[in-house]
PDB file of C-alpha atoms in Angstrom:
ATOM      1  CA  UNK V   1      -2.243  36.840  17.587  1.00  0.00           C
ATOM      2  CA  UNK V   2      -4.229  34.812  14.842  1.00  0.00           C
ATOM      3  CA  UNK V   3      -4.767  31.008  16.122  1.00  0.00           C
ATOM      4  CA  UNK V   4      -3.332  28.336  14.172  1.00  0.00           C
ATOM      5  CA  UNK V   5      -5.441  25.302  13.114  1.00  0.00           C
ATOM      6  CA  UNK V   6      -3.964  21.940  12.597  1.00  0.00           C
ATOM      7  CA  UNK V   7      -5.491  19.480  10.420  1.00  0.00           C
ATOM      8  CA  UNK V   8      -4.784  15.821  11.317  1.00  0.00           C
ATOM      9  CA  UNK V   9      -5.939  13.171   8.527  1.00  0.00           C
ATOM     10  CA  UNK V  10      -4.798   9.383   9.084  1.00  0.00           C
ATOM     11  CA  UNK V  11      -3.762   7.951   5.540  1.00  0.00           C
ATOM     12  CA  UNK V  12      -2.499   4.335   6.890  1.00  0.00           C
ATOM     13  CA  UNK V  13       0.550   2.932   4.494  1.00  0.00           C
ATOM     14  CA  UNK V  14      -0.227  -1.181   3.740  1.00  0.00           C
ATOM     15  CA  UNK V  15       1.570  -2.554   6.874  1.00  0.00           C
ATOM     16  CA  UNK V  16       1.667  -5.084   9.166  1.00  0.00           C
ATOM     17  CA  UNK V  17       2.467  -3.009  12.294  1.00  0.00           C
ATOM     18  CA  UNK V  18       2.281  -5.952  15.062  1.00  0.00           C
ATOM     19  CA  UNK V  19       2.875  -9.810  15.208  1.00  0.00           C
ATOM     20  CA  UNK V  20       3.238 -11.112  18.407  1.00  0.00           C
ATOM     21  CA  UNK V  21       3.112 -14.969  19.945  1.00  0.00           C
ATOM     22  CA  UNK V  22       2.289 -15.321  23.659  1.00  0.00           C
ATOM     23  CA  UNK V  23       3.308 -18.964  24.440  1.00  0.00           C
ATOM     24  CA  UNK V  24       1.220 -20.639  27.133  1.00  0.00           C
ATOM     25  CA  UNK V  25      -0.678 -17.704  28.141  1.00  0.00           C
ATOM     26  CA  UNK V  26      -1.830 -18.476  31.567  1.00  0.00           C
ATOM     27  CA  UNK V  27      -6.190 -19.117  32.152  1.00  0.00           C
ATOM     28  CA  UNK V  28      -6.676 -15.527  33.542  1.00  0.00           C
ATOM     29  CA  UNK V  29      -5.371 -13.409  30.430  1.00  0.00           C
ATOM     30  CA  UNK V  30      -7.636 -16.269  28.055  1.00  0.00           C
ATOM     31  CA  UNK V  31     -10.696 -15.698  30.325  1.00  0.00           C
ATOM     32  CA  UNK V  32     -10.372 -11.910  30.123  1.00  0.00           C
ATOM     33  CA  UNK V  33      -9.582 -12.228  26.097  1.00  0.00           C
ATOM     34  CA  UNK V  34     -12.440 -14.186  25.912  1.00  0.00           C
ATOM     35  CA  UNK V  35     -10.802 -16.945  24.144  1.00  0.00           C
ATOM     36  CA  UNK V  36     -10.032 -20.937  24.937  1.00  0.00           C
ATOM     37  CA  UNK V  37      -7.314 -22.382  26.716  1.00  0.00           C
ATOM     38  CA  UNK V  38      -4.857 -23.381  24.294  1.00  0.00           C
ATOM     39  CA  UNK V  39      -0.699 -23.251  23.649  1.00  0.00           C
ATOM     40  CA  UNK V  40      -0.685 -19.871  22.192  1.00  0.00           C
ATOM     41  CA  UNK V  41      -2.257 -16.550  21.635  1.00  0.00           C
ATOM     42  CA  UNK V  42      -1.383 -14.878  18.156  1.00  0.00           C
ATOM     43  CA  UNK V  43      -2.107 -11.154  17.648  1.00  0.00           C
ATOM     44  CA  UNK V  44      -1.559  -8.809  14.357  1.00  0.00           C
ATOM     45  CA  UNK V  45      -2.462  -5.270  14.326  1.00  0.00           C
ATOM     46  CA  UNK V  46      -2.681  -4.335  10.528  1.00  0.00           C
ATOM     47  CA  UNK V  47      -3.112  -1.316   8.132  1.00  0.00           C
ATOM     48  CA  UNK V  48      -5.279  -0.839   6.079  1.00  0.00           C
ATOM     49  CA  UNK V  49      -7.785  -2.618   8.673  1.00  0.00           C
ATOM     50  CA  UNK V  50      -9.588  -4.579   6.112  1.00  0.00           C
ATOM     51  CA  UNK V  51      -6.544  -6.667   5.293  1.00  0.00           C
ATOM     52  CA  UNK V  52      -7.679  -7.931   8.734  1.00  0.00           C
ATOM     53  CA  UNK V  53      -9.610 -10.414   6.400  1.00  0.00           C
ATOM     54  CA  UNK V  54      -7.223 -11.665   4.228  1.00  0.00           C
ATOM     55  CA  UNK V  55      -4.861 -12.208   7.100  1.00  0.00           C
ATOM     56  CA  UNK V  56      -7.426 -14.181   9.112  1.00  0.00           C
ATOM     57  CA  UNK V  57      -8.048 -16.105   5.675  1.00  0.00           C
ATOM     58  CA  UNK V  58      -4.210 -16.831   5.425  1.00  0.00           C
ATOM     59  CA  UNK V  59      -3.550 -17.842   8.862  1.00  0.00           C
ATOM     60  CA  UNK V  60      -6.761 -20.408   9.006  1.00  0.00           C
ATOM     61  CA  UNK V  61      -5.667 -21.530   5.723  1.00  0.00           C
ATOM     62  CA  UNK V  62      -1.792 -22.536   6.901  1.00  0.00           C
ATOM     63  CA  UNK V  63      -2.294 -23.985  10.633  1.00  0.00           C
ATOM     64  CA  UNK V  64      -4.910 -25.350  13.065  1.00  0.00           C
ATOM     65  CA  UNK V  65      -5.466 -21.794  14.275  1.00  0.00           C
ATOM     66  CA  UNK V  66      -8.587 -20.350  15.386  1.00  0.00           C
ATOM     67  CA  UNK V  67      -9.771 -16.787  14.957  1.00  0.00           C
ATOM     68  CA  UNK V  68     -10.275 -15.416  18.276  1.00  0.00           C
ATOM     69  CA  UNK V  69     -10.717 -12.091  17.408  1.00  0.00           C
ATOM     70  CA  UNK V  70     -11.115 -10.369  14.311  1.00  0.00           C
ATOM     71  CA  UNK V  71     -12.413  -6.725  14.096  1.00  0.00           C
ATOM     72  CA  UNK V  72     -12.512  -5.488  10.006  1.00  0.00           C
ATOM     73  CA  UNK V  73     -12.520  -1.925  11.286  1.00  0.00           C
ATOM     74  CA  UNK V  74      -9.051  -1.770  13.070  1.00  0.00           C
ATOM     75  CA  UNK V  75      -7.182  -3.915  11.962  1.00  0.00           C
ATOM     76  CA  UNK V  76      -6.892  -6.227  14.895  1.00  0.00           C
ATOM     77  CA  UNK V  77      -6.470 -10.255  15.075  1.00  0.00           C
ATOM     78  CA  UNK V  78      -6.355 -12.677  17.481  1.00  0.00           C
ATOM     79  CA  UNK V  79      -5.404 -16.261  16.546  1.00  0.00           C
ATOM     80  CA  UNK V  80      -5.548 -19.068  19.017  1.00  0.00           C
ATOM     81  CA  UNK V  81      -3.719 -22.600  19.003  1.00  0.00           C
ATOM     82  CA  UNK V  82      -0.625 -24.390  19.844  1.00  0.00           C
ATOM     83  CA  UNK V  83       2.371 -22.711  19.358  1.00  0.00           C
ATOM     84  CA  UNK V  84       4.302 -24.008  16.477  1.00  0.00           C
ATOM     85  CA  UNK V  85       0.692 -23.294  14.834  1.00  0.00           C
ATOM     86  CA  UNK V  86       0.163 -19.886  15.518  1.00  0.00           C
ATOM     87  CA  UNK V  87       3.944 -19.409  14.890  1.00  0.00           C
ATOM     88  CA  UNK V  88       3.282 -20.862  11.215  1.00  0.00           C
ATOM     89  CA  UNK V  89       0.124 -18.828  10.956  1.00  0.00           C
ATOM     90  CA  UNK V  90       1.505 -15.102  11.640  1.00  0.00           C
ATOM     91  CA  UNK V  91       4.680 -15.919   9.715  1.00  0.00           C
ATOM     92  CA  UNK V  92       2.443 -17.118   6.874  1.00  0.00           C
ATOM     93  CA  UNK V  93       0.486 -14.228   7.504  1.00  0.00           C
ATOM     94  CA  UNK V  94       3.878 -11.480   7.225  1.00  0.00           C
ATOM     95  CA  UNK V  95       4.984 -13.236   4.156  1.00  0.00           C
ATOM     96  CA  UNK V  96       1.866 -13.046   2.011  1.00  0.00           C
ATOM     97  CA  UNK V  97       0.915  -9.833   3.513  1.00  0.00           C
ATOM     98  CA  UNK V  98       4.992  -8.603   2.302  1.00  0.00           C
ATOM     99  CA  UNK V  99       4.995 -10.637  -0.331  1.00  0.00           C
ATOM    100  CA  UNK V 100       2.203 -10.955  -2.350  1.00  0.00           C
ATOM    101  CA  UNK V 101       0.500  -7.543  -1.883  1.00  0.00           C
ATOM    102  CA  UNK V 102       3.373  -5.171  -1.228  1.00  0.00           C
ATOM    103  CA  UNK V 103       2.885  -4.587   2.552  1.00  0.00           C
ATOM    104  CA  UNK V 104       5.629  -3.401   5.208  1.00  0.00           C
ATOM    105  CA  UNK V 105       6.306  -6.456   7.154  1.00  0.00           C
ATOM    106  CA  UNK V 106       7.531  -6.248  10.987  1.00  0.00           C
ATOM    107  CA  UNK V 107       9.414  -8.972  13.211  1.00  0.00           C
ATOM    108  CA  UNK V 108       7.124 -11.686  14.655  1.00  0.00           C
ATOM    109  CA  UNK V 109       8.121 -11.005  18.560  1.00  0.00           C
ATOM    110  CA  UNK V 110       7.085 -13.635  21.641  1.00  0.00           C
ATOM    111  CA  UNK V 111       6.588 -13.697  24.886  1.00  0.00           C
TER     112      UNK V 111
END
């Protein structure tokens, strides 16, 4: 019996795959993240992974946020402030992302 070969190729779609707001994350999960203390954590998970940098562009531009994390190669974010900024920042973020340049939004959860 002749052996099949599968050939996987990742062709990301222009989405915004993750938005989520931890409010008041406690001191262990900031010192592990590597980021400060603050009111909230903010993280996006986007594709293609250089719209990594127009999101962290967007969300610095709307609220006192602070990048915490940004990584151009997959995508990833992590935004750091109060909450009612970071809240601002990743809705700011969907909308322009949805809006503007034709992405696939997703719902902003919390925890």
């Amino acid at each position: 019996m002749e052996k099949q070969r599968v050939v996987q190729e990742y062709v990301p779609g222009k989405q915004v795959t993750l938005a989520h707001l931890i409010a008041h994350p406690k001191a262990v999960l900031c010192e592990k993240l590597g980021v400060a203390e603050g009111g909230a954590i903010g993280i996006l998970t986007i594709t293609p992974c250089e719209a990594a940098l127009i999101a962290a562009d967007v969300a610095t531009k709307t609220a006192a946020v602070d990048i915490g994390f940004m990584d151009r190669f997959t995508g990833s974010v992590v935004l750091v402030g109060s909450v009612s900024a970071v809240e601002a920042a990743l809705r700011q973020v969907n909308a322009v992302l949805m809006d503007g340049l034709g992405f696939t939004g997703t719902r902003i959860t919390r925890s």
